[in-house]
């Protein structure tokens, strides 16, 4: 196992050095496509959504073709714009750099798994599909994974989603998310001459205050966050336009729907003569889950315990939302530990990566034994 870690980290570093903001993953996808091809995998292809696919055929071929495949994915995109400093800094047992954990190590883990299967001469009784998918972050709205699930459907062994950080967590529950862009338009004007006319900025800030004062249930846990707010033209102009982006999340489907309706009601009530309010859904991540007693969850927990890691069953917003919302067995698994995700302080720890990869291999082998 140890011999693979330097090779895996070197690949993760090469991946991390290629900018891949959401909707602009093509250069990184091209690199992964070339790597899949160089590994001699079959059916290497890129789909219209930008996802890159490769197949490790099962054996014997005739039996494997008739068995549902196992699909393992890792998202290509990052939250960082092209202009981000991607310099990496290595310390004794850690590697620091934007996007190294989320999700360069996850993508490299696809290859690490392949190398381990080959070293151990593991013959899987089903085809193994490795997928580097797009549009997981932010406003990508999981559209890459939606295309993956549309391709393979429900007739799979499972979907396993790899994330670089969060080793020990087993995400078997999908957190529901609803995202809005709320825009206000007014006639605008001069701050002195037209004083008294409605300002889009004033109206939007008043509206946002009403939103953040909405009561949120403690159970199921439900949150809201205004992450972006913009508008206006100049300091001495009555703003004619302003907008905000709002993120709603809940462990409960009904609670999320109720909160969404209350937000939309606040927006409707904020309209008046000379003040136009528009509400646009810019993201919707469906909730879903498989029970903690599901064989796939039990298998993942056993493989982590075999590496001395006590599993933590978790809920999160990941690519696994898509299959889980459709009742298809799926998990998101972390490959190592670290921190600072989505910041320039992002880092991974090197030593736990061995255990994370071993646990992943154990899950694949366990599915092979039970198929």
Tab-separated table of C-alpha atoms in Angstrom:
chain	number	residue	atom	x	y	z
A	1	UNK	CA	0.000	0.000	0.000
A	2	UNK	CA	2.750	2.448	0.973
A	3	UNK	CA	4.344	2.288	-2.476
A	4	UNK	CA	1.209	3.787	-4.021
A	5	UNK	CA	0.977	6.846	-1.786
A	6	UNK	CA	3.850	8.880	-3.306
A	7	UNK	CA	2.564	8.036	-6.789
A	8	UNK	CA	-0.986	9.004	-5.818
A	9	UNK	CA	0.154	12.286	-4.244
A	10	UNK	CA	2.250	13.141	-7.296
A	11	UNK	CA	-0.820	12.640	-9.484
A	12	UNK	CA	-3.003	14.665	-7.104
A	13	UNK	CA	-0.470	17.495	-7.333
A	14	UNK	CA	-0.564	17.449	-11.143
A	15	UNK	CA	-4.365	17.538	-11.061
A	16	UNK	CA	-4.416	20.357	-8.496
A	17	UNK	CA	-2.185	22.512	-10.677
A	18	UNK	CA	-4.818	22.588	-13.452
A	19	UNK	CA	-7.485	25.242	-12.738
A	20	UNK	CA	-11.001	23.811	-12.824
A	21	UNK	CA	-13.678	26.281	-11.713
A	22	UNK	CA	-17.210	24.960	-11.998
A	23	UNK	CA	-18.307	25.092	-15.675
A	24	UNK	CA	-14.649	25.403	-16.746
A	25	UNK	CA	-13.298	21.919	-16.031
A	26	UNK	CA	-12.361	21.071	-19.647
A	27	UNK	CA	-8.577	21.324	-19.238
A	28	UNK	CA	-8.566	19.099	-16.152
A	29	UNK	CA	-11.009	16.705	-17.825
A	30	UNK	CA	-8.697	16.439	-20.835
A	31	UNK	CA	-5.811	15.561	-18.539
A	32	UNK	CA	-7.823	12.841	-16.794
A	33	UNK	CA	-9.028	11.519	-20.158
A	34	UNK	CA	-5.412	11.123	-21.226
A	35	UNK	CA	-4.515	9.389	-17.970
A	36	UNK	CA	-7.412	6.939	-18.309
A	37	UNK	CA	-6.266	6.121	-21.833
A	38	UNK	CA	-2.632	5.695	-20.766
A	39	UNK	CA	-3.760	3.187	-18.132
A	40	UNK	CA	-5.222	1.010	-20.888
A	41	UNK	CA	-8.794	1.292	-19.666
A	42	UNK	CA	-11.611	0.624	-22.111
A	43	UNK	CA	-14.423	2.851	-23.384
A	44	UNK	CA	-12.648	6.056	-22.367
A	45	UNK	CA	-14.904	8.929	-23.370
A	46	UNK	CA	-16.137	12.398	-22.456
A	47	UNK	CA	-19.880	13.073	-22.523
A	48	UNK	CA	-21.681	16.339	-23.404
A	49	UNK	CA	-21.720	17.334	-19.710
A	50	UNK	CA	-17.908	17.149	-19.628
A	51	UNK	CA	-17.792	13.978	-17.512
A	52	UNK	CA	-14.919	11.596	-18.279
A	53	UNK	CA	-15.653	7.858	-18.208
A	54	UNK	CA	-13.426	4.779	-18.248
A	55	UNK	CA	-14.180	1.112	-17.717
A	56	UNK	CA	-12.146	-1.642	-16.069
A	57	UNK	CA	-13.876	-4.736	-17.470
A	58	UNK	CA	-14.829	-7.484	-15.072
A	59	UNK	CA	-13.857	-11.117	-15.455
A	60	UNK	CA	-14.967	-13.476	-16.851
A	61	UNK	CA	-16.133	-11.055	-19.521
A	62	UNK	CA	-19.440	-12.760	-20.312
A	63	UNK	CA	-20.519	-12.907	-16.659
A	64	UNK	CA	-19.378	-9.357	-15.965
A	65	UNK	CA	-21.330	-7.948	-18.884
A	66	UNK	CA	-24.521	-9.412	-17.456
A	67	UNK	CA	-23.896	-8.078	-13.925
A	68	UNK	CA	-24.752	-4.526	-12.852
A	69	UNK	CA	-21.622	-2.336	-12.878
A	70	UNK	CA	-20.040	-0.520	-9.961
A	71	UNK	CA	-19.718	3.228	-10.572
A	72	UNK	CA	-17.088	5.211	-8.658
A	73	UNK	CA	-16.889	8.957	-9.217
A	74	UNK	CA	-14.968	12.024	-8.072
A	75	UNK	CA	-15.776	15.586	-9.055
A	76	UNK	CA	-13.324	17.592	-11.150
A	77	UNK	CA	-14.412	21.107	-10.290
A	78	UNK	CA	-13.260	23.465	-7.560
A	79	UNK	CA	-14.681	26.622	-5.986
A	80	UNK	CA	-11.621	28.656	-6.974
A	81	UNK	CA	-11.478	30.999	-9.999
A	82	UNK	CA	-8.775	30.724	-12.673
A	83	UNK	CA	-6.795	33.544	-11.055
A	84	UNK	CA	-6.278	31.647	-7.763
A	85	UNK	CA	-2.713	31.014	-6.611
A	86	UNK	CA	-2.362	27.229	-6.795
A	87	UNK	CA	1.042	27.043	-5.156
A	88	UNK	CA	1.499	23.943	-3.009
A	89	UNK	CA	3.428	23.727	0.245
A	90	UNK	CA	4.562	20.388	1.659
A	91	UNK	CA	5.108	19.834	5.361
A	92	UNK	CA	6.174	16.684	7.172
A	93	UNK	CA	2.773	14.971	7.085
A	94	UNK	CA	0.602	17.390	5.164
A	95	UNK	CA	0.169	19.045	1.809
A	96	UNK	CA	-1.264	22.576	1.567
A	97	UNK	CA	-2.878	24.241	-1.444
A	98	UNK	CA	-6.191	25.407	-2.880
A	99	UNK	CA	-8.258	22.453	-4.057
A	100	UNK	CA	-5.816	19.731	-2.992
A	101	UNK	CA	-8.388	18.047	-0.766
A	102	UNK	CA	-11.531	19.117	-2.578
A	103	UNK	CA	-11.115	17.371	-4.830
A	104	UNK	CA	-7.718	16.683	-6.424
A	105	UNK	CA	-6.956	13.790	-4.083
A	106	UNK	CA	-10.441	12.394	-4.740
A	107	UNK	CA	-9.821	12.332	-8.498
A	108	UNK	CA	-6.359	10.840	-7.987
A	109	UNK	CA	-8.026	8.203	-5.791
A	110	UNK	CA	-9.756	6.782	-8.860
A	111	UNK	CA	-6.330	5.873	-10.200
A	112	UNK	CA	-5.044	4.755	-6.817
A	113	UNK	CA	-7.880	2.239	-6.633
A	114	UNK	CA	-7.067	0.997	-10.119
A	115	UNK	CA	-3.407	0.523	-9.226
A	116	UNK	CA	-4.301	-1.407	-6.062
A	117	UNK	CA	-6.720	-3.704	-7.875
A	118	UNK	CA	-4.054	-4.516	-10.425
A	119	UNK	CA	-1.334	-5.043	-7.838
A	120	UNK	CA	-3.565	-7.415	-5.892
A	121	UNK	CA	-4.651	-9.105	-9.151
A	122	UNK	CA	-8.298	-8.615	-8.130
A	123	UNK	CA	-10.762	-9.879	-10.717
A	124	UNK	CA	-14.111	-8.204	-10.243
A	125	UNK	CA	-17.242	-10.106	-11.332
A	126	UNK	CA	-18.691	-6.861	-12.726
A	127	UNK	CA	-17.466	-3.932	-14.776
A	128	UNK	CA	-15.969	-1.090	-12.765
A	129	UNK	CA	-16.645	2.370	-14.154
A	130	UNK	CA	-14.409	5.231	-13.040
A	131	UNK	CA	-15.897	8.686	-13.601
A	132	UNK	CA	-14.413	12.156	-13.195
A	133	UNK	CA	-17.511	14.335	-13.215
A	134	UNK	CA	-18.200	18.036	-13.541
A	135	UNK	CA	-20.354	20.665	-11.828
A	136	UNK	CA	-20.495	19.459	-8.231
A	137	UNK	CA	-19.655	22.751	-6.583
A	138	UNK	CA	-21.775	25.875	-6.137
A	139	UNK	CA	-24.171	26.639	-8.937
A	140	UNK	CA	-23.124	23.515	-10.810
A	141	UNK	CA	-26.171	21.994	-9.113
A	142	UNK	CA	-24.779	18.450	-9.512
A	143	UNK	CA	-25.548	18.499	-13.233
A	144	UNK	CA	-22.501	16.350	-13.976
A	145	UNK	CA	-23.702	13.626	-11.611
A	146	UNK	CA	-27.223	13.932	-12.982
A	147	UNK	CA	-25.830	12.963	-16.375
A	148	UNK	CA	-23.885	10.064	-14.848
A	149	UNK	CA	-27.007	8.637	-13.187
A	150	UNK	CA	-29.034	9.154	-16.345
A	151	UNK	CA	-26.455	7.021	-18.159
A	152	UNK	CA	-26.289	4.099	-15.715
A	153	UNK	CA	-29.664	4.332	-13.989
A	154	UNK	CA	-30.627	2.161	-11.063
A	155	UNK	CA	-29.184	-1.112	-12.357
A	156	UNK	CA	-25.830	-0.764	-10.588
A	157	UNK	CA	-24.011	-2.430	-7.718
A	158	UNK	CA	-23.823	1.042	-6.186
A	159	UNK	CA	-22.547	4.553	-6.710
A	160	UNK	CA	-19.485	5.410	-4.631
A	161	UNK	CA	-18.520	9.088	-4.544
A	162	UNK	CA	-14.977	10.017	-3.500
A	163	UNK	CA	-14.066	13.191	-1.634
A	164	UNK	CA	-10.489	13.991	-0.693
A	165	UNK	CA	-11.231	15.027	2.888
A	166	UNK	CA	-13.669	13.550	5.472
A	167	UNK	CA	-12.071	10.152	6.050
A	168	UNK	CA	-14.196	8.211	8.520
A	169	UNK	CA	-17.485	9.786	7.526
A	170	UNK	CA	-19.977	7.665	5.625
A	171	UNK	CA	-22.472	9.942	3.894
A	172	UNK	CA	-25.547	7.777	3.411
A	173	UNK	CA	-28.044	10.640	3.762
A	174	UNK	CA	-28.406	13.459	1.248
A	175	UNK	CA	-28.987	16.970	2.551
A	176	UNK	CA	-31.708	18.830	0.677
A	177	UNK	CA	-30.681	22.228	-0.738
A	178	UNK	CA	-32.659	25.001	-2.455
A	179	UNK	CA	-30.898	28.080	-3.838
A	180	UNK	CA	-32.441	31.324	-5.014
A	181	UNK	CA	-31.385	34.471	-6.783
A	182	UNK	CA	-33.684	37.277	-5.601
A	183	UNK	CA	-33.612	40.462	-7.671
A	184	UNK	CA	-35.147	43.864	-7.034
A	185	UNK	CA	-35.690	46.504	-9.716
A	186	UNK	CA	-36.831	50.126	-9.279
A	187	UNK	CA	-36.813	53.290	-11.349
A	188	UNK	CA	-33.614	54.554	-9.710
A	189	UNK	CA	-32.538	58.173	-9.834
A	190	UNK	CA	-30.291	60.856	-8.341
A	191	UNK	CA	-29.615	60.553	-4.615
A	192	UNK	CA	-30.472	64.257	-3.997
A	193	UNK	CA	-32.772	65.356	-6.774
A	194	UNK	CA	-34.911	62.183	-6.658
A	195	UNK	CA	-34.765	61.571	-2.926
A	196	UNK	CA	-37.808	59.586	-1.832
A	197	UNK	CA	-37.919	57.267	-4.807
A	198	UNK	CA	-37.495	53.600	-3.890
A	199	UNK	CA	-33.946	52.271	-4.011
A	200	UNK	CA	-33.389	48.646	-5.095
A	201	UNK	CA	-30.570	48.355	-2.534
A	202	UNK	CA	-32.755	49.674	0.308
A	203	UNK	CA	-35.628	47.388	-0.688
A	204	UNK	CA	-33.362	44.356	-0.973
A	205	UNK	CA	-31.722	44.932	2.402
A	206	UNK	CA	-35.143	45.297	4.012
A	207	UNK	CA	-36.294	42.105	2.320
A	208	UNK	CA	-33.145	40.235	3.367
A	209	UNK	CA	-33.653	41.325	6.987
A	210	UNK	CA	-37.112	39.769	6.942
A	211	UNK	CA	-35.705	36.556	5.479
A	212	UNK	CA	-32.958	36.116	8.080
A	213	UNK	CA	-35.525	36.650	10.862
A	214	UNK	CA	-37.620	33.687	9.717
A	215	UNK	CA	-37.935	31.015	12.382
A	216	UNK	CA	-35.942	27.892	11.560
A	217	UNK	CA	-36.717	24.476	13.059
A	218	UNK	CA	-34.055	22.914	15.242
A	219	UNK	CA	-35.231	19.459	14.246
A	220	UNK	CA	-34.918	18.629	11.482
A	221	UNK	CA	-31.889	20.911	11.367
A	222	UNK	CA	-32.573	23.695	8.849
A	223	UNK	CA	-30.367	26.613	7.830
A	224	UNK	CA	-30.322	29.641	5.561
A	225	UNK	CA	-27.481	31.800	4.334
A	226	UNK	CA	-27.240	34.875	2.120
A	227	UNK	CA	-23.885	34.264	0.465
A	228	UNK	CA	-23.846	36.976	-2.214
A	229	UNK	CA	-25.375	40.451	-2.393
A	230	UNK	CA	-24.758	43.036	-5.113
A	231	UNK	CA	-26.305	46.048	-6.791
A	232	UNK	CA	-26.298	49.754	-7.381
A	233	UNK	CA	-24.229	51.941	-9.682
A	234	UNK	CA	-22.559	54.630	-7.598
A	235	UNK	CA	-22.629	56.149	-4.123
A	236	UNK	CA	-24.788	59.062	-5.285
A	237	UNK	CA	-27.284	57.057	-7.319
A	238	UNK	CA	-30.583	55.640	-6.115
A	239	UNK	CA	-30.038	52.026	-7.086
A	240	UNK	CA	-32.198	50.704	-9.908
A	241	UNK	CA	-31.212	47.076	-9.373
A	242	UNK	CA	-29.854	44.770	-6.682
A	243	UNK	CA	-29.789	41.031	-6.109
A	244	UNK	CA	-28.800	38.413	-3.597
A	245	UNK	CA	-28.137	34.671	-3.640
A	246	UNK	CA	-29.721	32.614	-0.884
A	247	UNK	CA	-28.892	29.072	0.227
A	248	UNK	CA	-31.506	27.019	2.118
A	249	UNK	CA	-30.724	23.597	3.589
A	250	UNK	CA	-32.603	21.064	5.654
A	251	UNK	CA	-32.414	17.488	6.810
A	252	UNK	CA	-36.160	17.290	6.180
A	253	UNK	CA	-37.815	17.541	2.785
A	254	UNK	CA	-41.004	19.021	4.251
A	255	UNK	CA	-39.076	21.573	6.330
A	256	UNK	CA	-37.117	22.689	3.277
A	257	UNK	CA	-40.282	23.084	1.235
A	258	UNK	CA	-41.952	25.039	4.037
A	259	UNK	CA	-38.989	27.402	4.358
A	260	UNK	CA	-38.888	27.883	0.591
A	261	UNK	CA	-42.547	28.845	0.551
A	262	UNK	CA	-42.053	31.341	3.378
A	263	UNK	CA	-39.112	32.947	1.571
A	264	UNK	CA	-41.159	33.252	-1.607
A	265	UNK	CA	-44.023	34.773	0.387
A	266	UNK	CA	-41.687	37.418	1.844
A	267	UNK	CA	-40.620	38.280	-1.694
A	268	UNK	CA	-44.196	38.581	-2.928
A	269	UNK	CA	-45.110	40.802	0.007
A	270	UNK	CA	-42.149	43.065	-0.731
A	271	UNK	CA	-43.508	44.096	-4.120
A	272	UNK	CA	-45.275	47.431	-4.371
A	273	UNK	CA	-45.720	50.223	-6.877
A	274	UNK	CA	-42.331	51.029	-8.356
A	275	UNK	CA	-40.671	47.967	-6.764
A	276	UNK	CA	-40.394	44.736	-8.765
A	277	UNK	CA	-39.158	41.591	-7.045
A	278	UNK	CA	-38.242	38.471	-9.004
A	279	UNK	CA	-37.343	35.065	-7.567
A	280	UNK	CA	-35.308	32.536	-9.523
A	281	UNK	CA	-34.404	29.019	-8.359
A	282	UNK	CA	-30.718	28.632	-9.243
A	283	UNK	CA	-30.077	25.334	-7.504
A	284	UNK	CA	-32.002	22.374	-6.172
A	285	UNK	CA	-30.280	19.387	-4.630
A	286	UNK	CA	-32.761	16.664	-3.721
A	287	UNK	CA	-32.722	14.868	-0.401
A	288	UNK	CA	-32.695	11.101	0.050
A	289	UNK	CA	-31.061	8.319	1.999
A	290	UNK	CA	-30.424	4.663	2.460
A	291	UNK	CA	-30.897	3.370	6.014
A	292	UNK	CA	-28.010	2.901	8.398
A	293	UNK	CA	-28.814	-0.820	8.310
A	294	UNK	CA	-28.298	-1.041	4.544
A	295	UNK	CA	-25.630	-3.639	3.571
A	296	UNK	CA	-23.606	-0.982	1.735
A	297	UNK	CA	-23.435	1.215	4.855
A	298	UNK	CA	-22.524	-1.782	7.003
A	299	UNK	CA	-19.800	-2.780	4.538
A	300	UNK	CA	-18.269	0.692	4.511
A	301	UNK	CA	-18.312	0.806	8.307
A	302	UNK	CA	-16.643	-2.596	8.581
A	303	UNK	CA	-13.897	-1.590	6.128
A	304	UNK	CA	-13.148	1.568	8.092
A	305	UNK	CA	-13.053	-0.339	11.367
A	306	UNK	CA	-10.614	-2.792	9.785
A	307	UNK	CA	-8.277	0.202	9.373
A	308	UNK	CA	-8.771	1.307	12.980
A	309	UNK	CA	-11.223	4.097	12.112
A	310	UNK	CA	-14.591	4.343	13.830
A	311	UNK	CA	-17.120	5.305	11.131
A	312	UNK	CA	-19.414	8.272	11.544
A	313	UNK	CA	-22.696	8.057	9.670
A	314	UNK	CA	-23.339	11.474	8.170
A	315	UNK	CA	-25.592	13.672	6.085
A	316	UNK	CA	-24.204	16.015	3.437
A	317	UNK	CA	-24.729	17.728	0.125
A	318	UNK	CA	-22.626	15.736	-2.343
A	319	UNK	CA	-22.887	14.073	-5.729
A	320	UNK	CA	-24.496	11.131	-3.926
A	321	UNK	CA	-27.643	13.263	-3.538
A	322	UNK	CA	-28.695	12.324	-7.053
A	323	UNK	CA	-28.739	8.510	-6.739
A	324	UNK	CA	-29.882	8.636	-3.100
A	325	UNK	CA	-32.863	10.814	-4.038
A	326	UNK	CA	-33.894	8.102	-6.497
A	327	UNK	CA	-33.590	5.283	-3.977
A	328	UNK	CA	-30.381	3.919	-5.530
A	329	UNK	CA	-27.662	2.612	-3.172
A	330	UNK	CA	-24.928	5.239	-2.907
A	331	UNK	CA	-22.344	6.547	-0.449
A	332	UNK	CA	-19.843	9.360	-0.292
A	333	UNK	CA	-16.532	8.383	1.287
A	334	UNK	CA	-13.513	10.491	2.251
A	335	UNK	CA	-9.972	9.346	1.466
A	336	UNK	CA	-7.969	11.231	4.099
A	337	UNK	CA	-8.254	13.937	6.733
A	338	UNK	CA	-7.452	17.618	6.463
A	339	UNK	CA	-9.106	21.002	6.693
A	340	UNK	CA	-9.578	24.475	5.289
A	341	UNK	CA	-11.773	23.291	2.423
A	342	UNK	CA	-12.870	26.087	0.064
A	343	UNK	CA	-10.154	28.413	1.410
A	344	UNK	CA	-6.514	29.103	0.560
A	345	UNK	CA	-5.682	27.283	3.828
A	346	UNK	CA	-6.898	23.970	2.417
A	347	UNK	CA	-4.716	20.993	3.312
A	348	UNK	CA	-4.649	17.214	3.532
A	349	UNK	CA	-2.811	14.865	5.848
A	350	UNK	CA	-0.665	12.276	4.115
A	351	UNK	CA	-0.482	9.428	6.626
A	352	UNK	CA	-4.254	8.689	6.827
A	353	UNK	CA	-4.445	8.398	3.030
A	354	UNK	CA	-3.138	4.826	3.275
A	355	UNK	CA	-6.048	3.846	5.485
A	356	UNK	CA	-8.581	5.662	3.331
A	357	UNK	CA	-7.438	3.906	0.180
A	358	UNK	CA	-7.353	0.540	1.976
A	359	UNK	CA	-10.929	1.053	3.176
A	360	UNK	CA	-12.048	1.957	-0.349
A	361	UNK	CA	-10.418	-1.179	-1.725
A	362	UNK	CA	-12.161	-3.175	0.998
A	363	UNK	CA	-15.566	-1.811	-0.026
A	364	UNK	CA	-14.972	-2.738	-3.677
A	365	UNK	CA	-13.799	-6.221	-2.753
A	366	UNK	CA	-16.746	-6.654	-0.385
A	367	UNK	CA	-19.188	-5.768	-3.159
A	368	UNK	CA	-17.421	-8.247	-5.408
A	369	UNK	CA	-17.800	-11.037	-2.839
A	370	UNK	CA	-21.495	-10.320	-2.346
A	371	UNK	CA	-22.446	-9.947	-6.011
